[in-house]
Each structure stands twice: as C-alpha cells, then as structure tokens.
Amino acid sequence: MPQIFVLLFLICFGSFMVFRFVPWLLNKIIVVATLSVLVVVTVFGMSDKLLILGVGGTWMIFALLKILHLWQTRISFKTTN
C-alpha cells in the first residue's frame, strides 16, 4: 500500500517539474508519460520487456509527433511567405 503513495508522489512531483521547466506542450506530455512508465515499472518491479516496450513506445510516438509538427510548421511557413 505505501508503494501507491510513493508512486503518486513521484508522478505528481515529476509532472510539476516537467510542466515548469520543459517548453512545448507535447514535450511535456511525452516526458510525463515516460516518467510515469518508469516510476510504475520501478515501484512495482515489472519485467524488463514491459519497461522497454513502454519507454520505447513512448519515445517512438514522440518522434512521430515531432516529425509531424515540424512538417506542419514547414507547410504553414511556405503558405505564409
């Protein structure tokens, strides 16, 4: 039972720090998701495969969204000039 309180504290504290110091909203969301996965895996001692899947999947989604954002920025820049 105390593990759940530690888990909630770490996720809330990490989320606060990320939203305070990391620019761009999508970066904030991805970092919070990654921290949450790491904390859950650490506290509950889940398998390494789950850790790799969770963190790897999170960063894969982050990379795809970042590429999409850059592509949209490029298109909007071309249409405005």
C-alpha positions as CSV (number, residue, x, y, z in Angstrom):
1,M,0.0,0.0,0.0
2,P,2.8,2.6,0.7
3,Q,4.1,1.9,-2.8
4,I,1.0,3.6,-4.3
5,F,1.6,6.8,-2.3
6,V,5.3,6.8,-3.4
7,L,4.1,6.2,-7.0
8,L,1.6,9.1,-6.9
9,F,4.1,11.5,-5.2
10,L,6.8,10.8,-7.8
11,I,4.4,11.2,-10.7
12,C,2.9,14.4,-9.4
13,F,6.3,15.9,-8.5
14,G,7.8,14.9,-11.8
15,S,4.8,16.3,-13.7
16,F,5.1,19.6,-11.8
17,M,8.8,19.9,-12.6
18,V,8.3,19.0,-16.2
19,F,5.5,21.5,-16.7
20,R,7.6,24.1,-15.0
21,F,10.8,23.7,-17.0
22,V,10.1,21.9,-20.3
23,P,9.0,24.0,-23.2
24,W,6.3,23.0,-25.8
25,L,3.2,21.2,-24.5
26,L,3.8,17.9,-26.4
27,N,7.2,17.5,-25.0
28,K,5.7,18.0,-21.5
29,I,3.1,15.3,-22.1
30,I,5.6,12.8,-23.5
31,V,8.1,13.4,-20.7
32,V,5.4,12.9,-18.1
33,A,4.2,9.7,-19.8
34,T,7.8,8.4,-19.8
35,L,8.3,9.3,-16.2
36,S,5.1,7.6,-15.3
37,V,6.1,4.4,-17.0
38,L,9.5,4.4,-15.4
39,V,8.1,5.0,-11.9
40,V,5.4,2.3,-12.3
41,V,7.9,-0.2,-13.5
42,T,10.4,0.7,-10.8
43,V,7.9,0.7,-7.9
44,F,6.0,-2.5,-8.9
45,G,9.1,-4.3,-10.2
46,M,7.6,-5.3,-13.6
47,S,9.6,-7.2,-16.2
48,D,12.3,-5.6,-18.4
49,K,10.3,-6.3,-21.5
50,L,7.5,-4.1,-20.3
51,L,9.9,-1.3,-19.4
52,I,11.5,-1.4,-22.9
53,L,8.0,-1.6,-24.5
54,G,6.7,1.3,-22.5
55,V,9.6,3.7,-22.8
56,G,10.4,2.7,-26.4
57,G,6.8,3.1,-27.5
58,T,6.5,6.4,-25.8
59,W,9.6,7.8,-27.5
60,M,8.5,6.3,-30.8
61,I,5.2,8.2,-30.6
62,F,7.1,11.3,-29.5
63,A,9.4,11.1,-32.6
64,L,6.5,10.7,-34.9
65,L,4.6,13.6,-33.4
66,K,7.7,15.8,-33.5
67,I,8.2,15.0,-37.2
68,L,4.5,15.7,-37.9
69,H,4.8,19.0,-36.0
70,L,7.9,20.1,-38.0
71,W,6.3,19.1,-41.3
72,Q,3.2,21.1,-40.5
73,T,5.3,24.1,-39.4
74,R,7.2,23.9,-42.7
75,I,3.9,23.8,-44.7
76,S,2.5,26.8,-42.8
77,F,5.7,28.7,-43.3
78,K,5.6,28.1,-47.1
79,T,2.0,29.2,-47.3
80,T,2.5,32.4,-45.4
81,N,5.5,33.5,-47.5
